[in-house]
Amino acid sequence: MNSQYVPLGQLQDVITLSTVNQTSRRKHARGAPIQKLPAEMLGNIFAFCQTEWNCVSVESLMAVSSTWMGVCLGMPSLWTKISLHMTHWDIPNLSQMRSNYVYHHIVRSGVLPLQVKVNLFSRPGQETSAREHVRNAQAVLDFLFNGGPTNKGARYWDVLEFSFDSTTPRRLLDFLGTSMPRLRELVIDGPNDSRIPILQVPTLCSLSRGGVPEPAGHNPAMVQTLHLSTTALSREDVDRLSAYTSLKTLSIVVEKGDGRLSKLHLPNLVSLEITIKYPSSSSGSSQSSTEEPVSLRFLVLPHLHTLKAKGDNPSLIALATLQNLSQVRRLELKEWEFLAQSSRRTKWGFLAYTMVQTPAMAWNPSESVVEFLLLKCTSLEEVHGFPDLIKLVKSIIHQRPDLTSRLRVSASGRIERG
């Protein structure tokens, strides 16, 4: 009788043959390896990967193979991002390495504008003295802002992100006074009491500042995007905001409620995001009684399309008193009740509503709230935030025959009008 088991030697031959067959199939696979892609297609892939700051650097792409190196060297657009982090400069030799890094990006980017990101943060326990560290950093920043022998300095920049802390020496901040006539986007972050030089940025279209004073060398009428982080808004701050007559996107982060927000007058604003960060308090009830609610009642924003409002204490955001925002179609709030209250007061027709899910909102909305939402928001297309909302809507539609012809739930789980 023949054994049902295969001899060990024959089994090894079968495994070897199977491995060879799989290797052969992979070699002749129809999908071409990335190394065989045309240089133009590889360049497009690399360019797509370079859209964000935290992407793979062009130096890392060049180190993969000679083919990739040739593609990177032939695409000036891959060399337009310069990112310097001064926290790692505790070795003097890195100063020359960083200067070489800046030089290669300036030269290989050709005539294209540059996007520059600089972080100036000190680190305790540095091996070199503070004076030597500052001198090394100053030499590299001088090369960066003035362009060195290429003469392609800040005059050719398109984007600048500049971050620093309270220990950053003044001589390093003086570079911000360099004229940047082509700069479109500026992100500057530092302590609230910082004293920075006047930035000469006449063509600025996007400004984001955290704590630092407002740059005086720009034209507010040209700015279309503004991100502001501050402890509180003074009357002068509100007056300056009203000078941004072309502003389309505004994001404000304040550390306490401020009724002065209601004084804003931005006729062209399309998107508004307000975040209230209240100071920590041992008693939440006392905080509610002492802080001033944020009221948006008297805002004059005739073209506002998107409104987002978040806060550590949502009860202080008086969104139920909105009256002048009849054009809003997308709303993102932190509490479900705000939607019903706002709809009742303004009779808005929302296109979409997005709620930020929090542990305190694990409960499901009642049928009366959902029914009110469906009837009042006649233009509703999307509702996000509640996992069981679609099931509840189906139940309401089934119980209300008069809604069957007006509402339905699609196969993808989207609430649609009939």
Short mmCIF file of C-alpha atoms in Angstrom, two decimals:
data_model
loop_
_atom_site.label_atom_id
_atom_site.label_comp_id
_atom_site.label_asym_id
_atom_site.label_seq_id
_atom_site.Cartn_x
_atom_site.Cartn_y
_atom_site.Cartn_z
CA MET A 1 0.00 0.00 0.00
CA ASN A 2 1.33 3.37 -1.02
CA SER A 3 1.87 5.92 1.73
CA GLN A 4 -0.24 9.06 1.71
CA TYR A 5 2.72 11.15 2.79
CA VAL A 6 5.13 12.73 0.30
CA PRO A 7 8.82 11.95 0.89
CA LEU A 8 10.78 14.83 2.41
CA GLY A 9 13.05 15.28 -0.61
CA GLN A 10 10.13 15.40 -3.01
CA LEU A 11 8.32 17.92 -0.77
CA GLN A 12 11.34 20.23 -0.88
CA ASP A 13 11.36 19.99 -4.67
CA VAL A 14 7.69 21.00 -4.78
CA ILE A 15 8.32 24.02 -2.53
CA THR A 16 11.29 25.10 -4.62
CA LEU A 17 9.31 24.76 -7.85
CA SER A 18 6.43 26.81 -6.39
CA THR A 19 8.83 29.56 -5.30
CA VAL A 20 10.42 29.70 -8.74
CA ASN A 21 7.00 29.93 -10.40
CA GLN A 22 5.89 32.78 -8.12
CA THR A 23 9.13 34.67 -8.75
CA SER A 24 8.70 34.23 -12.49
CA ARG A 25 5.11 35.48 -12.37
CA ARG A 26 6.12 38.56 -10.41
CA LYS A 27 8.90 39.28 -12.89
CA HIS A 28 6.50 39.17 -15.82
CA ALA A 29 3.65 40.96 -14.07
CA ARG A 30 1.76 43.51 -16.12
CA GLY A 31 2.11 46.23 -13.49
CA ALA A 32 5.36 48.04 -14.26
CA PRO A 33 7.71 48.73 -11.31
CA ILE A 34 7.95 52.36 -10.29
CA GLN A 35 11.53 52.46 -11.56
CA LYS A 36 10.23 51.88 -15.10
CA LEU A 37 7.72 54.73 -15.02
CA PRO A 38 8.43 57.67 -17.33
CA ALA A 39 10.42 60.48 -15.79
CA GLU A 40 7.53 62.90 -16.28
CA MET A 41 5.14 60.65 -14.34
CA LEU A 42 7.69 60.16 -11.55
CA GLY A 43 8.11 63.92 -11.36
CA ASN A 44 4.36 64.41 -10.99
CA ILE A 45 4.29 61.86 -8.15
CA PHE A 46 7.18 63.60 -6.40
CA ALA A 47 5.51 67.00 -6.83
CA PHE A 48 2.30 65.64 -5.28
CA CYS A 49 4.30 64.40 -2.28
CA GLN A 50 5.81 67.86 -1.79
CA THR A 51 2.53 69.69 -1.21
CA GLU A 52 2.85 69.62 2.62
CA TRP A 53 5.67 70.63 4.95
CA ASN A 54 5.82 67.24 6.69
CA CYS A 55 6.37 65.37 3.43
CA VAL A 56 9.36 63.37 2.24
CA SER A 57 12.25 65.72 1.49
CA VAL A 58 13.72 65.93 -1.98
CA GLU A 59 17.08 64.85 -0.53
CA SER A 60 15.49 61.58 0.63
CA LEU A 61 13.99 60.99 -2.81
CA MET A 62 17.38 61.52 -4.46
CA ALA A 63 18.99 58.89 -2.23
CA VAL A 64 16.77 56.07 -3.55
CA SER A 65 18.40 55.55 -6.95
CA SER A 66 20.22 57.30 -9.76
CA THR A 67 16.97 57.43 -11.74
CA TRP A 68 15.17 59.27 -8.98
CA MET A 69 18.15 61.57 -8.54
CA GLY A 70 18.00 62.54 -12.19
CA VAL A 71 14.26 63.26 -11.94
CA CYS A 72 14.73 65.43 -8.84
CA LEU A 73 17.60 67.39 -10.35
CA GLY A 74 15.53 68.07 -13.46
CA MET A 75 12.50 69.48 -11.59
CA PRO A 76 13.04 72.97 -10.09
CA SER A 77 9.61 72.84 -8.39
CA LEU A 78 10.86 70.14 -5.99
CA TRP A 79 13.45 72.53 -4.56
CA THR A 80 11.18 75.45 -3.65
CA LYS A 81 10.61 74.40 0.00
CA ILE A 82 13.27 75.36 2.56
CA SER A 83 12.71 74.17 6.14
CA LEU A 84 15.14 75.11 8.92
CA HIS A 85 14.78 73.89 12.52
CA MET A 86 17.28 75.62 14.76
CA THR A 87 16.64 73.21 17.66
CA HIS A 88 19.17 70.77 16.20
CA TRP A 89 22.03 73.23 15.86
CA ASP A 90 24.08 72.23 18.87
CA ILE A 91 27.06 71.22 16.68
CA PRO A 92 29.00 74.01 14.92
CA ASN A 93 29.60 71.89 11.80
CA LEU A 94 25.86 71.85 11.11
CA SER A 95 25.98 75.58 10.39
CA GLN A 96 27.94 74.99 7.20
CA MET A 97 25.77 72.00 6.32
CA ARG A 98 22.62 74.10 6.63
CA SER A 99 24.15 76.86 4.52
CA ASN A 100 24.89 74.29 1.81
CA TYR A 101 21.31 73.01 2.12
CA VAL A 102 19.95 76.53 1.58
CA TYR A 103 22.35 77.19 -1.31
CA HIS A 104 21.35 74.05 -3.24
CA HIS A 105 17.64 74.81 -2.86
CA ILE A 106 18.10 78.42 -4.00
CA VAL A 107 20.15 77.43 -7.05
CA ARG A 108 18.13 74.39 -8.15
CA SER A 109 14.75 76.12 -7.76
CA GLY A 110 15.69 78.40 -10.64
CA VAL A 111 13.39 81.38 -11.09
CA LEU A 112 10.52 79.84 -9.07
CA PRO A 113 9.47 81.59 -5.82
CA LEU A 114 10.52 79.93 -2.55
CA GLN A 115 8.47 78.71 0.41
CA VAL A 116 10.47 79.11 3.62
CA LYS A 117 9.83 77.72 7.11
CA VAL A 118 12.04 78.74 10.05
CA ASN A 119 11.75 77.52 13.66
CA LEU A 120 13.90 79.33 16.22
CA PHE A 121 13.74 77.50 19.53
CA SER A 122 16.47 77.11 22.10
CA ARG A 123 17.25 73.79 23.72
CA PRO A 124 18.75 73.31 27.18
CA GLY A 125 22.03 71.45 27.46
CA GLN A 126 23.56 72.56 24.16
CA GLU A 127 27.16 71.51 23.68
CA THR A 128 28.26 74.90 22.32
CA SER A 129 28.05 78.22 24.09
CA ALA A 130 24.99 80.41 23.61
CA ARG A 131 27.03 83.11 21.87
CA GLU A 132 28.50 80.64 19.38
CA HIS A 133 25.10 79.10 18.77
CA VAL A 134 23.54 82.49 18.02
CA ARG A 135 26.45 83.43 15.75
CA ASN A 136 26.06 80.21 13.74
CA ALA A 137 22.30 80.69 13.41
CA GLN A 138 22.76 84.33 12.43
CA ALA A 139 25.17 83.36 9.64
CA VAL A 140 22.71 80.88 8.15
CA LEU A 141 19.74 83.28 8.40
CA ASP A 142 21.81 85.99 6.74
CA PHE A 143 22.56 83.58 3.89
CA LEU A 144 18.87 82.64 3.69
CA PHE A 145 17.33 86.13 3.76
CA ASN A 146 19.94 87.75 1.50
CA GLY A 147 20.58 84.84 -0.88
CA GLY A 148 24.37 84.76 -0.53
CA PRO A 149 26.24 84.81 -3.85
CA THR A 150 23.03 83.97 -5.76
CA ASN A 151 21.37 87.23 -4.63
CA LYS A 152 18.05 85.32 -4.53
CA GLY A 153 16.92 86.28 -1.07
CA ALA A 154 13.64 87.23 0.58
CA ARG A 155 12.66 89.29 -2.47
CA TYR A 156 11.73 86.06 -4.24
CA TRP A 157 9.81 84.37 -1.43
CA ASP A 158 6.21 83.31 -1.84
CA VAL A 159 5.48 81.83 1.63
CA LEU A 160 7.15 82.40 5.01
CA GLU A 161 6.47 80.54 8.28
CA PHE A 162 8.46 81.99 11.19
CA SER A 163 8.20 80.63 14.76
CA PHE A 164 10.17 81.63 17.83
CA ASP A 165 9.98 81.67 21.65
CA SER A 166 10.79 84.10 24.44
CA THR A 167 14.48 83.06 24.51
CA THR A 168 15.12 83.84 20.84
CA PRO A 169 17.77 86.60 20.62
CA ARG A 170 16.72 89.92 19.13
CA ARG A 171 19.46 89.79 16.49
CA LEU A 172 17.77 86.74 14.95
CA LEU A 173 14.37 88.46 14.84
CA ASP A 174 15.83 91.49 13.05
CA PHE A 175 15.79 89.51 9.81
CA LEU A 176 12.00 89.90 9.75
CA GLY A 177 12.53 93.52 8.80
CA THR A 178 13.80 92.43 5.37
CA SER A 179 11.65 93.58 2.47
CA MET A 180 9.58 90.79 0.93
CA PRO A 181 7.76 92.42 -2.01
CA ARG A 182 6.40 89.14 -3.47
CA LEU A 183 5.28 87.40 -0.28
CA ARG A 184 1.69 86.12 -0.49
CA GLU A 185 1.37 84.05 2.70
CA LEU A 186 2.83 84.78 6.13
CA VAL A 187 2.60 82.59 9.25
CA ILE A 188 4.28 84.11 12.30
CA ASP A 189 4.04 82.68 15.81
CA GLY A 190 5.63 83.91 19.03
CA PRO A 191 4.92 85.19 22.56
CA ASN A 192 2.24 87.82 23.12
CA ASP A 193 4.72 90.47 24.27
CA SER A 194 7.06 90.02 21.32
CA ARG A 195 8.57 93.06 19.62
CA ILE A 196 9.30 92.28 16.00
CA PRO A 197 10.57 94.57 13.24
CA ILE A 198 8.17 95.96 10.66
CA LEU A 199 7.59 93.44 7.89
CA GLN A 200 7.60 94.92 4.40
CA VAL A 201 5.02 92.69 2.69
CA PRO A 202 2.87 94.90 0.40
CA THR A 203 1.38 91.98 -1.61
CA LEU A 204 0.35 89.81 1.36
CA CYS A 205 -2.88 87.83 0.77
CA SER A 206 -2.85 85.38 3.72
CA LEU A 207 -1.80 86.19 7.29
CA SER A 208 -1.66 83.91 10.33
CA ARG A 209 -0.29 85.27 13.58
CA GLY A 210 -0.27 83.80 17.06
CA GLY A 211 0.30 86.25 19.88
CA VAL A 212 2.67 88.58 18.05
CA PRO A 213 1.58 92.12 17.11
CA GLU A 214 0.12 92.79 13.70
CA PRO A 215 2.75 93.50 11.01
CA ALA A 216 2.61 97.14 9.99
CA GLY A 217 4.13 96.76 6.53
CA HIS A 218 1.20 95.14 4.74
CA ASN A 219 -1.98 96.35 3.05
CA PRO A 220 -5.06 95.03 4.96
CA ALA A 221 -7.29 95.66 1.96
CA MET A 222 -5.42 92.94 -0.01
CA VAL A 223 -5.54 90.18 2.62
CA GLN A 224 -8.13 87.48 1.89
CA THR A 225 -7.25 84.90 4.60
CA LEU A 226 -6.57 85.75 8.25
CA HIS A 227 -5.87 83.44 11.21
CA LEU A 228 -5.65 85.23 14.55
CA SER A 229 -4.78 83.87 18.00
CA THR A 230 -4.91 86.26 20.94
CA THR A 231 -5.81 86.47 24.62
CA ALA A 232 -8.58 89.01 24.11
CA LEU A 233 -9.81 91.41 21.47
CA SER A 234 -9.48 95.08 22.27
CA ARG A 235 -11.47 97.83 20.60
CA GLU A 236 -8.40 98.67 18.51
CA ASP A 237 -8.14 95.03 17.37
CA VAL A 238 -11.74 95.03 16.18
CA ASP A 239 -11.22 98.31 14.34
CA ARG A 240 -8.15 96.87 12.60
CA LEU A 241 -10.07 93.73 11.63
CA SER A 242 -12.75 95.86 10.02
CA ALA A 243 -10.04 97.33 7.78
CA TYR A 244 -9.69 93.94 6.02
CA THR A 245 -12.40 94.79 3.52
CA SER A 246 -11.42 91.99 1.07
CA LEU A 247 -11.24 89.28 3.74
CA LYS A 248 -12.96 86.01 2.75
CA THR A 249 -11.74 83.56 5.43
CA LEU A 250 -11.35 84.49 9.10
CA SER A 251 -10.27 82.19 11.95
CA ILE A 252 -10.12 83.62 15.49
CA VAL A 253 -8.87 81.87 18.64
CA VAL A 254 -9.38 83.83 21.86
CA GLU A 255 -8.76 82.71 25.43
CA LYS A 256 -11.96 84.13 26.87
CA GLY A 257 -15.34 85.35 25.77
CA ASP A 258 -15.40 88.79 24.24
CA GLY A 259 -18.56 90.65 23.26
CA ARG A 260 -16.58 92.89 20.90
CA LEU A 261 -16.84 90.18 18.24
CA SER A 262 -20.34 91.45 17.57
CA LYS A 263 -18.87 94.73 16.28
CA LEU A 264 -17.16 93.15 13.28
CA HIS A 265 -18.10 94.47 9.86
CA LEU A 266 -16.61 92.37 7.05
CA PRO A 267 -18.80 92.68 3.94
CA ASN A 268 -16.97 90.05 1.82
CA LEU A 269 -16.39 87.35 4.46
CA VAL A 270 -17.36 83.85 3.29
CA SER A 271 -16.02 81.57 6.07
CA LEU A 272 -15.83 82.32 9.81
CA GLU A 273 -14.34 80.07 12.50
CA ILE A 274 -14.40 81.09 16.17
CA THR A 275 -12.71 79.12 18.95
CA ILE A 276 -13.06 80.21 22.59
CA LYS A 277 -10.48 78.84 25.06
CA TYR A 278 -11.57 79.76 28.55
CA PRO A 279 -8.99 79.81 31.37
CA SER A 280 -9.02 76.77 33.62
CA SER A 281 -11.28 77.15 36.64
CA SER A 282 -11.99 74.90 39.60
CA SER A 283 -15.66 75.74 39.50
CA GLY A 284 -17.43 75.57 36.17
CA SER A 285 -20.56 77.30 37.47
CA SER A 286 -18.68 80.35 38.68
CA GLN A 287 -16.95 80.56 35.31
CA SER A 288 -20.28 80.72 33.51
CA SER A 289 -21.51 83.57 35.66
CA THR A 290 -18.38 85.73 35.46
CA GLU A 291 -17.31 85.38 31.83
CA GLU A 292 -18.94 87.51 29.17
CA PRO A 293 -20.89 85.50 26.58
CA VAL A 294 -19.81 85.66 22.97
CA SER A 295 -22.67 87.15 21.01
CA LEU A 296 -22.73 87.21 17.22
CA ARG A 297 -26.08 88.92 17.06
CA PHE A 298 -25.03 92.16 15.39
CA LEU A 299 -22.46 90.80 12.96
CA VAL A 300 -22.71 92.39 9.51
CA LEU A 301 -21.58 89.52 7.27
CA PRO A 302 -23.95 89.49 4.28
CA HIS A 303 -22.01 86.89 2.24
CA LEU A 304 -21.11 84.42 5.01
CA HIS A 305 -21.50 80.84 3.77
CA THR A 306 -19.73 78.72 6.43
CA LEU A 307 -19.80 79.23 10.20
CA LYS A 308 -17.81 77.19 12.74
CA ALA A 309 -17.93 77.85 16.47
CA LYS A 310 -16.20 75.90 19.24
CA GLY A 311 -15.51 76.59 22.88
CA ASP A 312 -14.57 74.96 26.17
CA ASN A 313 -17.80 76.32 27.64
CA PRO A 314 -20.38 76.22 24.82
CA SER A 315 -23.09 77.81 26.96
CA LEU A 316 -21.23 81.10 26.64
CA ILE A 317 -21.47 81.15 22.85
CA ALA A 318 -24.76 82.97 22.29
CA LEU A 319 -25.41 81.66 18.80
CA ALA A 320 -29.15 81.51 19.31
CA THR A 321 -29.39 85.27 18.75
CA LEU A 322 -28.09 85.29 15.18
CA GLN A 323 -30.14 87.57 12.97
CA ASN A 324 -28.03 88.95 10.11
CA LEU A 325 -26.54 85.73 8.69
CA SER A 326 -29.26 84.61 6.32
CA GLN A 327 -26.80 83.33 3.66
CA VAL A 328 -25.14 80.67 5.85
CA ARG A 329 -25.43 77.20 4.32
CA ARG A 330 -22.80 75.17 6.18
CA LEU A 331 -22.75 75.14 9.97
CA GLU A 332 -20.37 73.38 12.37
CA LEU A 333 -21.09 73.77 16.06
CA LYS A 334 -20.14 71.87 19.19
CA GLU A 335 -23.59 71.39 20.66
CA TRP A 336 -26.69 69.92 19.03
CA GLU A 337 -29.06 72.30 20.81
CA PHE A 338 -27.53 75.30 19.06
CA LEU A 339 -28.73 74.05 15.70
CA ALA A 340 -32.36 73.83 16.77
CA GLN A 341 -32.25 77.19 18.55
CA SER A 342 -30.57 78.95 15.65
CA SER A 343 -32.98 77.43 13.16
CA ARG A 344 -35.94 78.50 15.25
CA ARG A 345 -34.71 82.09 15.46
CA THR A 346 -33.45 82.59 11.92
CA LYS A 347 -35.30 79.95 9.84
CA TRP A 348 -32.11 79.06 8.03
CA GLY A 349 -31.97 76.50 5.23
CA PHE A 350 -28.78 74.57 5.97
CA LEU A 351 -27.08 72.53 3.28
CA ALA A 352 -24.96 70.66 5.81
CA TYR A 353 -24.45 70.39 9.54
CA THR A 354 -21.35 68.89 11.16
CA MET A 355 -21.13 68.31 14.88
CA VAL A 356 -17.87 67.73 16.76
CA GLN A 357 -18.36 64.49 18.69
CA THR A 358 -17.52 64.80 22.40
CA PRO A 359 -17.93 62.34 25.33
CA ALA A 360 -20.67 64.51 26.81
CA MET A 361 -22.77 64.02 23.67
CA ALA A 362 -23.01 60.24 23.67
CA TRP A 363 -26.79 60.46 23.96
CA ASN A 364 -29.02 60.31 20.89
CA PRO A 365 -31.25 63.26 19.96
CA SER A 366 -34.94 62.92 20.61
CA GLU A 367 -37.38 62.35 17.75
CA SER A 368 -38.89 65.79 18.26
CA VAL A 369 -35.50 67.47 17.76
CA VAL A 370 -34.76 65.48 14.59
CA GLU A 371 -38.25 66.08 13.24
CA PHE A 372 -37.89 69.80 13.87
CA LEU A 373 -34.54 69.76 12.07
CA LEU A 374 -35.93 67.98 9.01
CA LEU A 375 -38.93 70.28 8.70
CA LYS A 376 -37.23 73.62 9.34
CA CYS A 377 -33.99 73.08 7.41
CA THR A 378 -35.59 72.67 4.01
CA SER A 379 -32.27 72.56 2.11
CA LEU A 380 -30.54 69.97 4.30
CA GLU A 381 -28.28 67.55 2.42
CA GLU A 382 -25.92 66.11 5.04
CA VAL A 383 -25.98 65.52 8.79
CA HIS A 384 -22.83 64.19 10.47
CA GLY A 385 -21.94 63.34 14.06
CA PHE A 386 -24.59 60.88 15.29
CA PRO A 387 -24.07 57.20 14.41
CA ASP A 388 -27.73 56.26 14.93
CA LEU A 389 -29.24 59.33 13.28
CA ILE A 390 -30.09 57.62 9.99
CA LYS A 391 -31.95 54.87 11.85
CA LEU A 392 -33.91 57.49 13.77
CA VAL A 393 -34.75 59.41 10.58
CA LYS A 394 -36.06 56.22 8.95
CA SER A 395 -38.29 55.65 11.96
CA ILE A 396 -39.66 59.20 11.80
CA ILE A 397 -40.35 58.97 8.07
CA HIS A 398 -42.12 55.63 8.56
CA GLN A 399 -44.32 57.09 11.31
CA ARG A 400 -45.10 60.26 9.36
CA PRO A 401 -46.72 59.46 5.99
CA ASP A 402 -46.70 63.17 5.10
CA LEU A 403 -42.89 63.07 5.09
CA THR A 404 -42.58 60.08 2.75
CA SER A 405 -42.92 62.21 -0.37
CA ARG A 406 -40.51 64.85 0.93
CA LEU A 407 -37.69 62.88 2.57
CA ARG A 408 -35.86 59.65 1.92
CA VAL A 409 -32.66 57.92 3.01
CA SER A 410 -30.43 56.79 0.14
CA ALA A 411 -28.52 53.50 0.04
CA SER A 412 -25.34 55.33 1.03
CA GLY A 413 -27.03 56.62 4.20
CA ARG A 414 -27.57 60.18 3.02
CA ILE A 415 -30.68 62.17 3.88
CA GLU A 416 -32.17 63.48 0.64
CA ARG A 417 -35.22 65.42 -0.41
CA GLY A 418 -37.88 63.55 -2.29
#
